[in-house]
JSON list of C-alpha atoms in Angstrom, two decimals:
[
{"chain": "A", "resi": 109, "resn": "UNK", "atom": "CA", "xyz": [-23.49, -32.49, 24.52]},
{"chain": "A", "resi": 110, "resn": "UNK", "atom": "CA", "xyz": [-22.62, -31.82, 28.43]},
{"chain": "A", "resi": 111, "resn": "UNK", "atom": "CA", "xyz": [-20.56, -28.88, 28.77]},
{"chain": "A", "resi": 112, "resn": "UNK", "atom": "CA", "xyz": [-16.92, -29.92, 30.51]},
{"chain": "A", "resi": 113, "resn": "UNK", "atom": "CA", "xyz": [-16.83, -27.26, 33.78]},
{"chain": "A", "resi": 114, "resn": "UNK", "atom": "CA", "xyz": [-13.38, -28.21, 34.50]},
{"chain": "A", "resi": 115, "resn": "UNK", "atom": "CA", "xyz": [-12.14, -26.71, 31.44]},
{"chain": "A", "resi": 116, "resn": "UNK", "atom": "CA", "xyz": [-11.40, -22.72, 31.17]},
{"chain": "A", "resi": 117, "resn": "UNK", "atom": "CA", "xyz": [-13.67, -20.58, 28.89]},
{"chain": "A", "resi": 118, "resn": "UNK", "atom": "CA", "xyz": [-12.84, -19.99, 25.43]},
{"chain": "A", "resi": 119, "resn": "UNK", "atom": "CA", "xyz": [-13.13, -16.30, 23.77]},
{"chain": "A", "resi": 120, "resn": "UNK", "atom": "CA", "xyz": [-14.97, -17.21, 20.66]},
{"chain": "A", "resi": 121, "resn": "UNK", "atom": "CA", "xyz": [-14.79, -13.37, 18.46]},
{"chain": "A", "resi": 122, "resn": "UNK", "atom": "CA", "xyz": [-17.00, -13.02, 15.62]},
{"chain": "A", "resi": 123, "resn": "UNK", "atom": "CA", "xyz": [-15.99, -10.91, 12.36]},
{"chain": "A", "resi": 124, "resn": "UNK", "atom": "CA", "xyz": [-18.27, -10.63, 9.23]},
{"chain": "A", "resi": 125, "resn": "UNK", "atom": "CA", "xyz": [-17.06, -9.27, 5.79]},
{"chain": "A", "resi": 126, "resn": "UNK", "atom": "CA", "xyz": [-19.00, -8.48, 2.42]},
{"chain": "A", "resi": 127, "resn": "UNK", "atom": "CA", "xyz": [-18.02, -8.74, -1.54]},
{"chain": "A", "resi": 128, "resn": "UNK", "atom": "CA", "xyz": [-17.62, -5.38, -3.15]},
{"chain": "A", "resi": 129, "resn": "UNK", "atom": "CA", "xyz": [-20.23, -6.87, -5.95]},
{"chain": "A", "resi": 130, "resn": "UNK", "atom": "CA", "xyz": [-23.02, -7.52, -3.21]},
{"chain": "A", "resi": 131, "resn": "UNK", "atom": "CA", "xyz": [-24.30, -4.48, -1.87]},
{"chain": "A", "resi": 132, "resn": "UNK", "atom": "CA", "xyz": [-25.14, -5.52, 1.53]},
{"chain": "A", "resi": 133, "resn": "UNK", "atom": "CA", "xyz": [-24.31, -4.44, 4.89]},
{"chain": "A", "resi": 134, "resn": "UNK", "atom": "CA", "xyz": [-23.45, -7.54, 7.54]},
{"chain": "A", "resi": 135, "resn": "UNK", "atom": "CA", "xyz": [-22.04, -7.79, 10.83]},
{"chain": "A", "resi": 136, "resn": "UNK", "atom": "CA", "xyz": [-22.04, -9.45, 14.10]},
{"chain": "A", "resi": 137, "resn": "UNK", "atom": "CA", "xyz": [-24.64, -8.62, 16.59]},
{"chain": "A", "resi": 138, "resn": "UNK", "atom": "CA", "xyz": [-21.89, -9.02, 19.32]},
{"chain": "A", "resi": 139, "resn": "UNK", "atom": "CA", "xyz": [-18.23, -8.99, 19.38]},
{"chain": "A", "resi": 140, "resn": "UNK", "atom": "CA", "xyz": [-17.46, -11.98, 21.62]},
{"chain": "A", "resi": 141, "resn": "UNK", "atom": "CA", "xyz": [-18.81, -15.04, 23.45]},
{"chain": "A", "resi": 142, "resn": "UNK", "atom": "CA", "xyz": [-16.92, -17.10, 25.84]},
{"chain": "A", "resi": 143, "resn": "UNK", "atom": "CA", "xyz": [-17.82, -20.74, 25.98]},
{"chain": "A", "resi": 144, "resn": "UNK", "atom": "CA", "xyz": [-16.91, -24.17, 27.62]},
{"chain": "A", "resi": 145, "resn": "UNK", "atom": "CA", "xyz": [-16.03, -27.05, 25.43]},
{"chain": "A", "resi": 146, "resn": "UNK", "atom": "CA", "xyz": [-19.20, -28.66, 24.80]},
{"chain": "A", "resi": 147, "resn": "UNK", "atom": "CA", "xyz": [-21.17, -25.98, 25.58]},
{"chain": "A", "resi": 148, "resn": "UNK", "atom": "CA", "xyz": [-23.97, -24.72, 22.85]},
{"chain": "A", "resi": 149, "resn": "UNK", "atom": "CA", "xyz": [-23.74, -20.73, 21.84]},
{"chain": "A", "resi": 150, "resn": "UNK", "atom": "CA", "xyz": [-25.97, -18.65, 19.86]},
{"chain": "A", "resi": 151, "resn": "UNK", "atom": "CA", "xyz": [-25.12, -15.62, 18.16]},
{"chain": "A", "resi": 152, "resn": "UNK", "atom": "CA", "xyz": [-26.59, -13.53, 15.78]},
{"chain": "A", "resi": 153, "resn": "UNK", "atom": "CA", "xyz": [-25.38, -11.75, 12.69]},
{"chain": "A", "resi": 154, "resn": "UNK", "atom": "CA", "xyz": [-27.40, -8.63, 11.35]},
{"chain": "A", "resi": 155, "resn": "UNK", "atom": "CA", "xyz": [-27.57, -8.20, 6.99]},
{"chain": "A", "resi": 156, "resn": "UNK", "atom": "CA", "xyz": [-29.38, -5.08, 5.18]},
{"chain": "A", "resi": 157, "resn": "UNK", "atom": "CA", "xyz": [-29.63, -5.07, 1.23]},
{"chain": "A", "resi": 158, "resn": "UNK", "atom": "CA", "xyz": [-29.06, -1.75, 0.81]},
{"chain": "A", "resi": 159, "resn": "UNK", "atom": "CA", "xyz": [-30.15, -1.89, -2.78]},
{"chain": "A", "resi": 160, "resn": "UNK", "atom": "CA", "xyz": [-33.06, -1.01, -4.47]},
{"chain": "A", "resi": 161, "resn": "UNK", "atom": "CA", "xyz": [-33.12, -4.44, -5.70]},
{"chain": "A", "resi": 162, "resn": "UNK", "atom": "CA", "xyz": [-33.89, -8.15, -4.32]},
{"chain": "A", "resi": 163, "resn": "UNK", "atom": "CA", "xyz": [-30.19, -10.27, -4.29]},
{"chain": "A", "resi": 164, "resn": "UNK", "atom": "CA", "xyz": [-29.47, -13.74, -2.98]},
{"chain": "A", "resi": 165, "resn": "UNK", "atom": "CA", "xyz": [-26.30, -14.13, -1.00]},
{"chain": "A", "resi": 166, "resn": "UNK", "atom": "CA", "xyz": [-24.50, -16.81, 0.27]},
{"chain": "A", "resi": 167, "resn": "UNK", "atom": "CA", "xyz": [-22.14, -17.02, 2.77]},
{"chain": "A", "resi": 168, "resn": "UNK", "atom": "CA", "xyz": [-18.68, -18.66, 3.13]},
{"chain": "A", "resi": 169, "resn": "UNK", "atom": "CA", "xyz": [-16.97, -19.33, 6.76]},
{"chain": "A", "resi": 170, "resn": "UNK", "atom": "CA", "xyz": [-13.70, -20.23, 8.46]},
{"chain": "A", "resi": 171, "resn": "UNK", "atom": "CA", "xyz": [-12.62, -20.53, 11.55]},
{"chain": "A", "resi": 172, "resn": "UNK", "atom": "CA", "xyz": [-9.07, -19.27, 12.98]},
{"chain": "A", "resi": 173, "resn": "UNK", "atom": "CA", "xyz": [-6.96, -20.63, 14.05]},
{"chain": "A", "resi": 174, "resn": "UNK", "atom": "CA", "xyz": [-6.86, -23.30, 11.78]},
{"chain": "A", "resi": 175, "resn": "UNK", "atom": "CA", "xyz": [-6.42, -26.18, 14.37]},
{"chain": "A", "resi": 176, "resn": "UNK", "atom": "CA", "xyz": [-9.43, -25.18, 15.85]},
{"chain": "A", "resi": 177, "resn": "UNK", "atom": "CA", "xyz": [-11.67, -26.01, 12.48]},
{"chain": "A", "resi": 178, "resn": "UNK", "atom": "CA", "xyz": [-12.23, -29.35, 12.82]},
{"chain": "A", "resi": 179, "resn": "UNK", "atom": "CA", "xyz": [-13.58, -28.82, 16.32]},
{"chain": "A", "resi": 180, "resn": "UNK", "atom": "CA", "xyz": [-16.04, -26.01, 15.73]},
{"chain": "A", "resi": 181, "resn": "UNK", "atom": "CA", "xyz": [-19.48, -27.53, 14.97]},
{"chain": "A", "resi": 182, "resn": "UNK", "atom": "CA", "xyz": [-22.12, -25.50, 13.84]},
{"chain": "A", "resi": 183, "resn": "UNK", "atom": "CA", "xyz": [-25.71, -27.17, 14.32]},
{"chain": "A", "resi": 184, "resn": "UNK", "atom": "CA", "xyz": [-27.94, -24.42, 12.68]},
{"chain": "A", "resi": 185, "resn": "UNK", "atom": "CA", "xyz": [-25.82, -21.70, 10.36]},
{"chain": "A", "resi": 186, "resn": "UNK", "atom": "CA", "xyz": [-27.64, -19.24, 8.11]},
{"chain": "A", "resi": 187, "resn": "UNK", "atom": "CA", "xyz": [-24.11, -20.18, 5.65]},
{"chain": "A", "resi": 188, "resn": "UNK", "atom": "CA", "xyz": [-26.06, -23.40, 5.39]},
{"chain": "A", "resi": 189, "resn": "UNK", "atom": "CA", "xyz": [-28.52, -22.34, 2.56]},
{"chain": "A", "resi": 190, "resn": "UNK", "atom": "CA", "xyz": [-28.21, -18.89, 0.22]},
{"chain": "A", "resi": 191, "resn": "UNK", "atom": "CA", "xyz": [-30.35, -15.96, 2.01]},
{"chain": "A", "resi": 192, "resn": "UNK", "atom": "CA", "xyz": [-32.62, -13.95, -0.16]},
{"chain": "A", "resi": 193, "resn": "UNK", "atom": "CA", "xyz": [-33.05, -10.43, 0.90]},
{"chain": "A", "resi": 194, "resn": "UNK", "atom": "CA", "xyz": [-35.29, -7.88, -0.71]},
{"chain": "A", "resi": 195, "resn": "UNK", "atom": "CA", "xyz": [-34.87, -4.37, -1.25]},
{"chain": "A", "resi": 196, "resn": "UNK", "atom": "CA", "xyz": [-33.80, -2.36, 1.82]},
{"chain": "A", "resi": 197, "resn": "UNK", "atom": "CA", "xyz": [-34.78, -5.90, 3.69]},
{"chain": "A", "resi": 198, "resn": "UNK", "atom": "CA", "xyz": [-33.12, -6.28, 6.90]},
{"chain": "A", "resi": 199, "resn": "UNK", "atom": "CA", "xyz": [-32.66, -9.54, 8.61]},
{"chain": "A", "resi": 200, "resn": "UNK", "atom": "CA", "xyz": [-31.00, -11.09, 11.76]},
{"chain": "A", "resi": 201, "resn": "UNK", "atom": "CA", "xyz": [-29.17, -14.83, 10.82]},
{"chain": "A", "resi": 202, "resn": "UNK", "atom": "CA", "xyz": [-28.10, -16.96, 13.61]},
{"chain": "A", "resi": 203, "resn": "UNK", "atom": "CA", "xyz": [-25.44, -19.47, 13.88]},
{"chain": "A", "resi": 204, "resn": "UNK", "atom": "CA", "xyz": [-25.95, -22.36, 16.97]},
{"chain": "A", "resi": 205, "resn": "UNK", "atom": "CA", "xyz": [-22.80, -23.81, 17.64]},
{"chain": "A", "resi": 206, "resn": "UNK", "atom": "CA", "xyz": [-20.21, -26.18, 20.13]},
{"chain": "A", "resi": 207, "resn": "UNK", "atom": "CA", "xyz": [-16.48, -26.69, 20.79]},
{"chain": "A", "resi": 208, "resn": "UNK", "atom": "CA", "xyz": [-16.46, -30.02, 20.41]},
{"chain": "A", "resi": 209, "resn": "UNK", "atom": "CA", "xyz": [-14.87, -31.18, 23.86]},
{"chain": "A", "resi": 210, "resn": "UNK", "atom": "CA", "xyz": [-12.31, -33.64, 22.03]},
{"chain": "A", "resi": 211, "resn": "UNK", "atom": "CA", "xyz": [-10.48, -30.11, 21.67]},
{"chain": "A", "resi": 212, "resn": "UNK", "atom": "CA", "xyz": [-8.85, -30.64, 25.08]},
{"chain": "A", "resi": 213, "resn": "UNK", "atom": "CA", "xyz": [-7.18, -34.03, 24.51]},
{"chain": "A", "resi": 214, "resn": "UNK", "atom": "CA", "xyz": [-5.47, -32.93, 21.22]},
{"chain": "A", "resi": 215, "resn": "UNK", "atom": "CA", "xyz": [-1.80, -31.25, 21.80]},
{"chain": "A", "resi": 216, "resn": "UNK", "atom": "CA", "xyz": [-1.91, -28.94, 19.14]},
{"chain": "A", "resi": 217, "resn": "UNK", "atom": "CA", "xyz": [-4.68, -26.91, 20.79]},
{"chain": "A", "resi": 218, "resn": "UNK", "atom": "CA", "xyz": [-2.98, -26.56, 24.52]},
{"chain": "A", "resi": 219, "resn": "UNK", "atom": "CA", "xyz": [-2.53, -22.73, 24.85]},
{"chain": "A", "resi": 220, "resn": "UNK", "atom": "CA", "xyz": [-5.44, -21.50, 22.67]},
{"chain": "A", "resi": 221, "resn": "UNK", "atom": "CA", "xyz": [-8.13, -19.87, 24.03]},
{"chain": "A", "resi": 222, "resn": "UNK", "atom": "CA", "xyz": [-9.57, -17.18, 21.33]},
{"chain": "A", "resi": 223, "resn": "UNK", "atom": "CA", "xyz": [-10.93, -18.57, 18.27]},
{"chain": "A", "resi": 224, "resn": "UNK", "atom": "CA", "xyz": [-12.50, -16.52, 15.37]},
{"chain": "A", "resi": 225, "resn": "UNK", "atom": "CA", "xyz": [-15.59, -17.51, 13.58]},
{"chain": "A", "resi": 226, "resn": "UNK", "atom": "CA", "xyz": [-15.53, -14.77, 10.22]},
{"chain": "A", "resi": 227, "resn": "UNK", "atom": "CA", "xyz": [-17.99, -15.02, 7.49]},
{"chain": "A", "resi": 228, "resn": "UNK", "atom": "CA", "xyz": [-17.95, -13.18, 4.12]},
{"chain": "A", "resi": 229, "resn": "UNK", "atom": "CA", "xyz": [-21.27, -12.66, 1.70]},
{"chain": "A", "resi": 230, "resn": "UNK", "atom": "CA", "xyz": [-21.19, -12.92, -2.00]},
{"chain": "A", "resi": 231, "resn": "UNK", "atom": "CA", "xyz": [-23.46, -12.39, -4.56]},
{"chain": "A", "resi": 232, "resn": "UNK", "atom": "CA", "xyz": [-25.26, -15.93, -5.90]},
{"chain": "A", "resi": 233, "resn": "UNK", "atom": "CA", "xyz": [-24.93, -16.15, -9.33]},
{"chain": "A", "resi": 234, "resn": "UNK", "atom": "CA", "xyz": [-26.62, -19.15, -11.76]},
{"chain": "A", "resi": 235, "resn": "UNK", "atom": "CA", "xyz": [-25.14, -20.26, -15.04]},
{"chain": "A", "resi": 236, "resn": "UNK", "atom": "CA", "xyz": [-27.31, -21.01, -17.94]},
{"chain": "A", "resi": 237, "resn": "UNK", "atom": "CA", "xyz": [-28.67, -24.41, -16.47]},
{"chain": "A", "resi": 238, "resn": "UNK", "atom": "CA", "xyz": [-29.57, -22.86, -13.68]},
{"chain": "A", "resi": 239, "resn": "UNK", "atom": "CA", "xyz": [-26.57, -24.37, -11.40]},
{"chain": "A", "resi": 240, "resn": "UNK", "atom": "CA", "xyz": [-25.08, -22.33, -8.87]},
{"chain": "A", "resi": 241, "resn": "UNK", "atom": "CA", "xyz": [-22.00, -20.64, -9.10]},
{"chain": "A", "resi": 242, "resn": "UNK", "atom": "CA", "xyz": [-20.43, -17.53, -6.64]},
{"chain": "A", "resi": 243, "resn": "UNK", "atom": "CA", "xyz": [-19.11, -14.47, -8.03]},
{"chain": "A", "resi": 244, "resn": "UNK", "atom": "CA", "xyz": [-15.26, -14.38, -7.26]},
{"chain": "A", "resi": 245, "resn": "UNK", "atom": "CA", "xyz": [-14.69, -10.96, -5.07]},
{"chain": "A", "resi": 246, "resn": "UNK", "atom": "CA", "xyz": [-11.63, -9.79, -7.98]}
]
Protein backbone atom coordinates (compact mmCIF):
# COMPACT_ATOMS: atom_id res chain seq x y z
CA UNK A 1 0.00 0.00 0.00
CA UNK A 2 1.75 3.50 -1.05
CA UNK A 3 0.57 6.19 1.05
CA UNK A 4 -1.32 9.07 -1.28
CA UNK A 5 0.81 12.52 -0.14
CA UNK A 6 -1.54 14.62 -1.97
CA UNK A 7 -4.28 13.85 0.29
CA UNK A 8 -4.72 15.77 3.84
CA UNK A 9 -4.16 13.77 7.10
CA UNK A 10 -6.87 12.10 8.77
CA UNK A 11 -7.37 12.34 12.79
CA UNK A 12 -7.89 8.71 13.52
CA UNK A 13 -9.08 8.90 17.78
CA UNK A 14 -9.04 5.80 19.62
CA UNK A 15 -11.66 5.01 22.55
CA UNK A 16 -11.76 1.63 24.45
CA UNK A 17 -14.71 0.51 26.74
CA UNK A 18 -15.18 -2.63 29.12
CA UNK A 19 -18.38 -4.93 30.18
CA UNK A 20 -19.42 -4.40 33.74
CA UNK A 21 -19.19 -8.48 33.99
CA UNK A 22 -15.37 -8.48 32.94
CA UNK A 23 -13.31 -7.00 35.43
CA UNK A 24 -10.65 -5.56 33.38
CA UNK A 25 -9.16 -2.28 32.92
CA UNK A 26 -8.47 -1.26 28.95
CA UNK A 27 -7.59 1.75 27.19
CA UNK A 28 -5.72 3.32 24.45
CA UNK A 29 -2.09 3.90 24.79
CA UNK A 30 -2.62 7.22 22.83
CA UNK A 31 -5.47 9.41 22.09
CA UNK A 32 -4.94 10.15 18.39
CA UNK A 33 -2.99 9.35 15.21
CA UNK A 34 -3.19 11.23 12.06
CA UNK A 35 -2.67 9.27 8.90
CA UNK A 36 -2.66 9.49 4.99
CA UNK A 37 -4.90 7.26 3.04
CA UNK A 38 -2.91 4.30 2.48
CA UNK A 39 -0.68 4.83 5.00
CA UNK A 40 -0.04 1.84 7.75
CA UNK A 41 -0.53 2.95 11.68
CA UNK A 42 0.18 1.16 14.77
CA UNK A 43 -1.29 1.75 17.98
CA UNK A 44 -1.43 0.12 21.06
CA UNK A 45 -4.13 -0.57 23.58
CA UNK A 46 -3.11 -1.36 27.32
CA UNK A 47 -5.61 -4.30 29.39
CA UNK A 48 -5.04 -5.30 33.27
CA UNK A 49 -7.26 -8.19 34.82
CA UNK A 50 -7.70 -6.74 37.86
CA UNK A 51 -9.04 -9.93 39.31
CA UNK A 52 -7.72 -12.43 41.34
CA UNK A 53 -8.69 -14.77 38.73
CA UNK A 54 -7.52 -15.82 35.01
CA UNK A 55 -10.59 -14.55 32.33
CA UNK A 56 -10.62 -14.69 28.55
CA UNK A 57 -11.94 -11.64 26.80
CA UNK A 58 -12.80 -10.84 23.53
CA UNK A 59 -13.14 -7.82 21.91
CA UNK A 60 -15.78 -6.26 19.60
CA UNK A 61 -14.96 -3.02 17.26
CA UNK A 62 -16.58 -0.32 15.14
CA UNK A 63 -15.56 2.33 13.49
CA UNK A 64 -17.39 5.93 13.35
CA UNK A 65 -18.51 7.32 11.29
CA UNK A 66 -20.17 4.66 9.72
CA UNK A 67 -19.16 5.51 6.05
CA UNK A 68 -15.81 5.21 7.01
CA UNK A 69 -16.17 1.22 7.99
CA UNK A 70 -15.78 -0.29 4.96
CA UNK A 71 -12.54 1.59 4.39
CA UNK A 72 -10.74 0.94 7.65
CA UNK A 73 -8.60 -2.23 7.27
CA UNK A 74 -7.06 -3.69 10.07
CA UNK A 75 -4.07 -6.14 9.11
CA UNK A 76 -3.09 -7.41 12.67
CA UNK A 77 -5.97 -6.65 15.57
CA UNK A 78 -5.72 -8.24 19.02
CA UNK A 79 -10.08 -8.29 18.38
CA UNK A 80 -8.95 -10.97 15.97
CA UNK A 81 -8.65 -13.92 18.49
CA UNK A 82 -10.06 -13.90 22.43
CA UNK A 83 -7.05 -12.66 24.84
CA UNK A 84 -6.44 -14.65 27.94
CA UNK A 85 -5.18 -12.66 30.80
CA UNK A 86 -4.20 -14.01 34.17
CA UNK A 87 -4.58 -12.66 37.46
CA UNK A 88 -3.40 -9.05 37.90
CA UNK A 89 -1.76 -9.81 34.19
CA UNK A 90 -1.14 -6.78 32.30
CA UNK A 91 -0.71 -6.70 28.61
CA UNK A 92 -0.21 -4.20 25.68
CA UNK A 93 -2.52 -5.37 22.29
CA UNK A 94 -1.83 -3.71 19.09
CA UNK A 95 -3.95 -3.03 16.18
CA UNK A 96 -1.88 -2.40 12.51
CA UNK A 97 -4.08 -0.73 10.30
CA UNK A 98 -4.78 1.51 6.69
CA UNK A 99 -7.35 3.92 5.22
CA UNK A 100 -7.86 2.26 2.35
CA UNK A 101 -7.10 5.09 -0.33
CA UNK A 102 -10.42 4.27 -2.38
CA UNK A 103 -11.81 6.57 0.57
CA UNK A 104 -11.06 9.67 -1.53
CA UNK A 105 -12.99 8.81 -4.72
CA UNK A 106 -16.25 7.97 -2.83
CA UNK A 107 -18.66 11.22 -2.28
CA UNK A 108 -20.02 10.28 0.84
CA UNK A 109 -16.67 10.68 2.61
CA UNK A 110 -15.71 14.40 1.17
CA UNK A 111 -15.57 16.51 4.41
CA UNK A 112 -14.51 13.84 6.94
CA UNK A 113 -11.43 13.90 8.44
CA UNK A 114 -11.73 12.33 12.19
CA UNK A 115 -12.64 8.82 12.37
CA UNK A 116 -13.02 6.76 15.64
CA UNK A 117 -11.75 3.30 16.05
CA UNK A 118 -13.63 2.15 19.79
CA UNK A 119 -13.38 -1.28 21.09
CA UNK A 120 -15.33 -2.83 24.02
CA UNK A 121 -14.14 -6.22 26.08
CA UNK A 122 -16.48 -8.85 27.23
CA UNK A 123 -16.22 -11.74 29.14
CA UNK A 124 -15.89 -15.21 26.82
CA UNK A 125 -18.26 -17.49 27.85
CA UNK A 126 -18.65 -21.43 26.41
CA UNK A 127 -21.91 -23.32 26.34
CA UNK A 128 -22.02 -26.92 27.20
CA UNK A 129 -20.31 -28.13 23.86
CA UNK A 130 -17.78 -26.05 24.38
CA UNK A 131 -18.88 -23.36 21.54
CA UNK A 132 -18.34 -19.87 22.13
CA UNK A 133 -20.78 -17.52 23.11
CA UNK A 134 -20.28 -13.59 24.66
CA UNK A 135 -21.93 -12.50 27.68
CA UNK A 136 -24.49 -9.69 26.69
CA UNK A 137 -23.34 -6.38 28.83
CA UNK A 138 -27.43 -6.15 30.36
Amino acid sequence: MVPVTTAPRIRVTFNASVSDMLPWKFVPQQREVRVLPGETALAFYTATNKSDSDIIGVATYSVTPAQVAPYFSKIQCFCFEEQRLNAGETVDMPVFFYLDPDLLHDLNMRGINEVTLSYTFFKAKYDDNGNFKSIPTA
